[in-house]
Coordinates of C-alpha atoms and ligand atoms in Angstrom, one line a residue:
M1 CA -68.2 -50.6 -1.0
T2 CA -67.8 -53.4 -3.5
A3 CA -64.6 -53.8 -5.5
P4 CA -66.3 -52.6 -8.8
A5 CA -67.7 -49.5 -7.0
L6 CA -64.3 -48.8 -5.5
Q7 CA -62.7 -49.2 -9.0
A8 CA -65.3 -46.8 -10.5
A9 CA -64.8 -44.2 -7.7
H10 CA -61.0 -44.4 -7.1
G11 CA -59.3 -46.6 -9.7
L12 CA -56.4 -44.8 -11.6
A13 CA -55.5 -46.4 -14.9
G14 CA -52.1 -48.1 -14.8
A15 CA -51.5 -47.1 -11.1
I16 CA -54.3 -48.3 -8.8
A17 CA -56.9 -51.0 -9.4
F18 CA -59.4 -52.4 -6.9
H19 CA -60.5 -56.0 -7.2
D20 CA -61.7 -59.0 -5.1
S21 CA -58.7 -61.0 -4.1
E22 CA -58.5 -64.8 -3.8
L23 CA -58.2 -64.2 0.0
G24 CA -61.9 -63.3 0.0
G25 CA -62.2 -59.5 0.1
P26 CA -61.5 -56.3 -1.8
V27 CA -57.9 -55.1 -2.2
A28 CA -56.2 -52.2 -3.8
H29 CA -53.4 -53.1 -6.2
L30 CA -50.7 -50.4 -6.6
S31 CA -48.2 -50.4 -9.4
S32 CA -45.6 -47.9 -10.5
A33 CA -42.1 -47.9 -11.9
H34 CA -40.9 -48.6 -8.4
G35 CA -42.8 -51.9 -7.9
T36 CA -46.1 -53.2 -6.7
A37 CA -48.1 -53.4 -3.5
L38 CA -51.4 -54.9 -2.4
V39 CA -53.5 -53.5 0.4
A40 CA -56.7 -55.0 1.8
L41 CA -59.6 -52.8 2.6
Q42 CA -59.9 -54.9 5.8
G43 CA -57.7 -53.3 8.3
A44 CA -56.1 -51.1 5.5
Q45 CA -53.6 -53.9 5.8
V46 CA -50.7 -54.0 3.3
L47 CA -50.4 -57.7 2.2
S48 CA -47.6 -57.5 -0.3
Y49 CA -44.7 -55.2 -1.4
V50 CA -42.5 -56.1 -4.3
P51 CA -39.9 -53.4 -5.2
R52 CA -38.9 -53.2 -8.9
G53 CA -36.3 -55.8 -9.6
G54 CA -36.7 -57.4 -6.2
T55 CA -38.7 -60.1 -4.5
E56 CA -41.5 -60.0 -1.9
V57 CA -40.6 -58.0 1.2
L58 CA -43.5 -59.0 3.4
W59 CA -44.5 -62.3 5.0
L60 CA -48.2 -63.4 4.8
S61 CA -49.6 -66.4 6.5
P62 CA -50.5 -69.3 4.1
M63 CA -53.7 -69.4 6.1
A64 CA -54.6 -65.7 5.6
R65 CA -58.3 -65.2 4.8
L66 CA -60.1 -61.9 4.6
G67 CA -63.7 -61.4 5.8
T68 CA -63.5 -63.4 9.0
A69 CA -63.7 -61.8 12.4
K70 CA -60.0 -62.7 13.0
A71 CA -57.2 -60.3 11.9
V72 CA -55.1 -61.5 9.1
R73 CA -51.6 -62.6 10.2
G74 CA -48.9 -61.0 8.0
G75 CA -48.2 -58.0 5.9
I76 CA -48.6 -54.8 8.0
P77 CA -51.5 -54.9 10.4
V78 CA -52.4 -51.5 11.9
C79 CA -52.7 -51.7 15.7
W80 CA -54.7 -48.7 16.8
P81 CA -55.7 -46.9 19.2
W82 CA -53.8 -49.2 21.5
F83 CA -50.8 -51.6 21.1
G84 CA -50.8 -55.0 22.9
P85 CA -53.4 -55.4 25.7
H86 CA -55.8 -52.6 26.3
P87 CA -54.3 -50.3 29.0
T88 CA -57.1 -50.9 31.5
D89 CA -59.7 -53.4 30.2
P90 CA -58.5 -57.0 29.6
R91 CA -61.7 -57.9 27.8
Q92 CA -60.8 -55.7 24.9
P93 CA -59.0 -57.3 21.9
A94 CA -55.2 -57.1 21.7
H95 CA -53.8 -54.4 19.4
G96 CA -56.8 -52.2 19.2
L97 CA -60.0 -52.0 17.2
V98 CA -59.3 -51.6 13.5
R99 CA -57.4 -54.7 12.4
S100 CA -60.4 -56.6 11.2
L101 CA -62.6 -53.6 10.2
C102 CA -63.2 -52.4 6.7
W103 CA -61.6 -49.0 6.2
R104 CA -62.9 -46.3 3.8
V105 CA -60.9 -45.3 0.7
V106 CA -61.0 -41.5 0.6
E107 CA -58.4 -40.6 -2.0
T108 CA -56.0 -42.1 -4.6
A109 CA -53.3 -40.1 -6.3
V110 CA -50.2 -40.3 -8.5
H111 CA -47.2 -38.0 -8.0
G112 CA -44.5 -38.6 -10.5
H113 CA -43.7 -42.3 -10.1
A114 CA -45.2 -42.5 -6.6
V115 CA -48.7 -43.9 -6.1
R116 CA -50.8 -43.3 -3.0
V117 CA -54.0 -44.6 -1.4
R118 CA -55.6 -42.9 1.6
F119 CA -57.7 -45.0 4.0
V120 CA -59.8 -43.7 7.0
S121 CA -61.3 -45.5 9.9
T122 CA -63.5 -43.5 12.4
L123 CA -64.9 -44.8 15.7
E124 CA -68.7 -44.6 15.2
T125 CA -69.4 -44.8 18.9
A126 CA -67.3 -44.3 22.1
T127 CA -65.4 -47.6 22.5
A128 CA -63.1 -48.9 25.1
G129 CA -62.4 -45.5 26.5
F130 CA -61.9 -43.8 23.2
P131 CA -64.5 -41.2 22.0
A132 CA -66.8 -41.4 19.0
G133 CA -65.4 -39.6 16.1
L134 CA -61.7 -40.4 16.8
S135 CA -60.1 -41.1 13.4
A136 CA -57.2 -42.9 11.9
Q137 CA -56.0 -42.0 8.5
L138 CA -53.5 -44.2 6.7
D139 CA -51.6 -43.2 3.6
V140 CA -49.9 -46.1 1.8
T141 CA -47.4 -44.7 -0.7
L142 CA -45.5 -46.8 -3.2
G143 CA -42.5 -44.8 -4.2
E144 CA -38.7 -45.5 -4.1
E145 CA -39.7 -47.2 -0.8
L146 CA -43.0 -48.2 0.7
A147 CA -44.2 -45.5 3.1
L148 CA -47.0 -45.7 5.6
D149 CA -48.3 -42.6 7.4
L150 CA -50.8 -43.2 10.2
V151 CA -52.4 -40.0 11.3
T152 CA -54.6 -39.9 14.4
I153 CA -57.0 -37.0 14.5
N154 CA -58.6 -36.0 17.8
D155 CA -61.7 -34.0 16.9
G156 CA -63.2 -34.6 20.3
D157 CA -63.4 -32.5 23.5
E158 CA -60.9 -34.5 25.6
A159 CA -57.3 -35.4 25.3
I160 CA -56.7 -39.1 24.5
E161 CA -53.7 -41.3 25.3
L162 CA -52.6 -43.3 22.3
T163 CA -50.4 -46.3 21.7
Q164 CA -50.1 -48.0 18.3
A165 CA -48.0 -49.8 15.8
L166 CA -47.5 -50.6 12.1
H167 CA -46.9 -54.3 12.9
T168 CA -44.6 -55.1 9.9
Y169 CA -44.0 -58.8 9.2
L170 CA -40.8 -58.9 7.1
K171 CA -40.1 -62.0 5.0
V172 CA -36.7 -63.5 5.7
G173 CA -34.7 -66.5 4.4
D174 CA -34.4 -68.1 7.8
I175 CA -34.9 -66.5 11.2
G176 CA -31.8 -68.3 12.6
S177 CA -29.5 -66.5 10.2
V178 CA -31.1 -63.1 10.4
T179 CA -29.7 -60.2 12.5
V180 CA -31.1 -56.8 13.2
A181 CA -28.7 -53.8 13.3
G182 CA -29.3 -50.3 14.5
L183 CA -30.4 -51.1 18.1
H184 CA -27.0 -51.4 19.8
G185 CA -27.0 -49.4 23.1
R186 CA -30.8 -49.1 23.2
P187 CA -32.7 -50.0 26.3
Y188 CA -35.6 -52.4 25.9
V189 CA -38.4 -54.0 27.8
D190 CA -38.2 -57.8 27.4
Q191 CA -41.9 -58.7 27.4
L192 CA -41.1 -62.4 28.1
E193 CA -39.4 -61.8 31.4
P194 CA -40.1 -62.5 34.1
P195 CA -42.7 -65.1 33.0
G196 CA -46.3 -64.3 34.2
Q197 CA -49.0 -61.7 33.8
R198 CA -47.0 -58.5 34.5
R199 CA -43.9 -58.9 32.4
G200 CA -41.3 -56.4 31.4
A201 CA -37.7 -56.8 32.5
R202 CA -35.6 -53.8 31.5
K203 CA -32.4 -54.6 29.6
L204 CA -29.8 -53.0 27.3
Q205 CA -29.1 -54.2 23.7
T206 CA -25.5 -55.0 22.9
G207 CA -24.5 -55.5 19.3
L208 CA -26.9 -57.0 16.8
V209 CA -30.2 -58.6 17.7
V210 CA -30.1 -62.4 17.0
F211 CA -32.8 -65.0 17.2
E212 CA -32.3 -68.2 19.1
G213 CA -35.8 -68.5 20.6
E214 CA -38.9 -66.3 21.1
V215 CA -38.2 -62.6 21.0
D216 CA -40.7 -60.0 22.1
R217 CA -39.2 -56.7 23.0
I218 CA -40.1 -53.0 23.0
Y219 CA -37.0 -51.0 22.3
A220 CA -36.8 -47.3 23.3
T221 CA -35.3 -45.8 20.3
G222 CA -34.6 -42.0 20.1
D223 CA -34.1 -41.9 16.3
P224 CA -34.8 -45.5 15.3
I225 CA -33.6 -47.0 12.0
A226 CA -33.6 -50.8 12.3
T227 CA -31.9 -52.8 9.5
V228 CA -32.7 -56.5 8.9
L229 CA -29.6 -58.3 7.5
D230 CA -30.6 -61.4 5.7
P231 CA -27.7 -63.4 4.2
L232 CA -29.9 -66.2 2.8
L233 CA -32.0 -63.9 0.7
G234 CA -29.0 -61.7 0.1
R235 CA -30.7 -58.5 1.1
R236 CA -31.1 -55.9 3.8
I237 CA -34.4 -54.2 4.7
V238 CA -34.2 -50.8 6.3
V239 CA -37.1 -49.6 8.4
D240 CA -36.9 -45.9 9.0
T241 CA -39.4 -44.1 11.1
D242 CA -40.9 -40.7 12.1
G243 CA -43.2 -39.9 15.1
S244 CA -42.0 -43.0 16.9
A245 CA -39.7 -43.5 19.8
S246 CA -40.2 -47.2 20.2
T247 CA -39.6 -50.2 17.9
V248 CA -41.0 -53.7 18.7
V249 CA -39.0 -56.7 17.6
W250 CA -41.0 -60.0 17.7
N251 CA -40.7 -63.6 16.6
P252 CA -42.9 -66.2 18.2
W253 CA -40.6 -69.1 17.7
I254 CA -41.9 -72.7 18.0
E255 CA -44.4 -72.9 20.9
K256 CA -46.0 -69.6 20.6
A257 CA -46.4 -70.0 16.8
A258 CA -48.1 -73.4 17.5
R259 CA -50.5 -71.6 20.0
L260 CA -51.3 -68.9 17.5
G261 CA -52.5 -71.5 15.0
D262 CA -52.2 -69.3 11.9
V263 CA -48.5 -69.2 11.4
G264 CA -48.3 -72.5 9.5
P265 CA -45.7 -75.3 9.8
D266 CA -42.3 -73.7 10.4
G267 CA -43.8 -70.4 9.4
Y268 CA -42.0 -68.6 12.3
R269 CA -38.7 -69.2 10.5
A270 CA -39.8 -67.1 7.6
F271 CA -40.5 -63.8 9.2
V272 CA -39.4 -61.2 11.7
C273 CA -41.6 -58.4 12.9
I274 CA -40.0 -54.9 13.1
E275 CA -42.9 -52.8 14.3
T276 CA -42.8 -49.0 14.1
A277 CA -44.6 -48.0 17.2
N278 CA -45.7 -45.8 20.0
A279 CA -45.5 -48.5 22.7
G280 CA -44.3 -49.2 26.2
A281 CA -43.4 -45.8 27.8
D282 CA -43.8 -44.1 24.4
V283 CA -47.5 -43.2 25.0
R284 CA -48.7 -40.1 23.1
T285 CA -51.2 -37.7 24.5
I286 CA -53.3 -36.0 21.7
Q287 CA -55.1 -32.9 22.8
P288 CA -58.5 -31.9 21.4
G289 CA -58.1 -30.6 17.9
A290 CA -54.6 -32.0 17.5
A291 CA -53.2 -34.8 15.4
H292 CA -50.2 -37.2 15.6
R293 CA -48.4 -38.8 12.7
L294 CA -46.6 -42.1 12.8
T295 CA -44.5 -43.0 9.7
A296 CA -42.7 -46.2 8.6
M297 CA -40.5 -46.2 5.5
I298 CA -39.5 -49.6 4.3
H299 CA -36.6 -50.0 1.9
A300 CA -35.2 -53.3 0.6
A301 CA -31.9 -53.6 -1.2
T302 CA -30.0 -56.6 -2.4
A303 CA -26.5 -57.1 -0.8
A304 CA -24.9 -56.1 -4.2
A305 CA -27.0 -52.9 -4.4
S306 CA -26.6 -51.8 -0.8
G307 CA -23.1 -50.5 -1.3
A308 CA -19.6 -51.7 -0.5
G309 CA -20.7 -52.9 2.9
G310 CA -23.2 -55.4 1.5
L311 CA -24.5 -57.3 4.5
N312 CA -21.8 -56.0 6.8
P313 CA -23.7 -54.7 9.9
E314 CA -21.0 -52.0 10.4
A315 CA -22.2 -50.4 7.2
S316 CA -25.7 -50.0 8.4
Ligands
BG6_1 C1 -46.4 -58.3 19.0 C2 -46.5 -58.4 20.5 O1 -46.5 -56.9 18.6 O2 -47.6 -58.9 18.5 C3 -46.6 -59.9 20.9 O3 -45.3 -57.8 21.0 C4 -47.8 -60.5 20.2 O4 -46.7 -60.0 22.3 C5 -47.7 -60.3 18.7 O5 -47.8 -61.9 20.5 C6 -48.9 -60.9 17.9 O6 -50.1 -60.4 18.4 P1 -51.4 -60.9 17.7 O7 -52.5 -60.3 18.5 O8 -51.4 -60.5 16.3 O9 -51.4 -62.5 17.9

């Protein structure tokens, strides 16, 4: 659907507008008393979130372009129906099938000051071991926080095994001064060790997560709430979740960023990924007729607004 057709079918005056973005494809622009958000139809990928009175929460590559076969780096890519490499077939793309596909808009709504867009992507044919008809539905809700609800609906005849992530790129002042609270005492798989094809050393987090080189970890998190503490931007970003028992923390650092090619000079210093996931051992089996919901709630507050604790990690 073109942006004018989307606007005619789903635009809501003063709340949701569809237009062609300068990145080269249609986007939904959400606005409410709580702020603004921008979501590309490609990948149902949130590209921007600015809470009222605040600044941009998400990092987006300066090289981001819509409408190419390559997934856009930045914002919140949806990795579905698998996270990372395909479980059995190395020829399949990393992070699933829907990052560069155009999703359908099926509904827009306003509830009080909250604004919501619902996107759906359905597998047309059986692909990579997943049955035709398998659907992902993503609700993006701009309210007091930004909420993403990713619902997988298995209308087929067989159970499926699902891994996935809401691969959130959070904008930070400088990665070297950022810490992540909320993961103390959690076991994680270090995807960088030992080096080689089959990686995954098991470790235990002590204290805050700090960044002094590449970090690529899948934390097993019973009730995960990760908080990014950013003294340079003077804010904390809380990522609360539901339907997830795993959180991925990733920063590519210098060499991997250079290999990726779309991070930009020193771009790795400007983001940290806190990914709300079902990943690693957190594989979900979805029976025929059943559904699974994965939710990420992203809340940003300035140090002054985040209570007496400010950026004190003990207060998180
Ligand atoms: C992270 C993975 O989720 O995504 C990393 O843990 C990976 O291993 C990163 O490098 C980026 O993946 P991609 O496919 O967007 O380059």
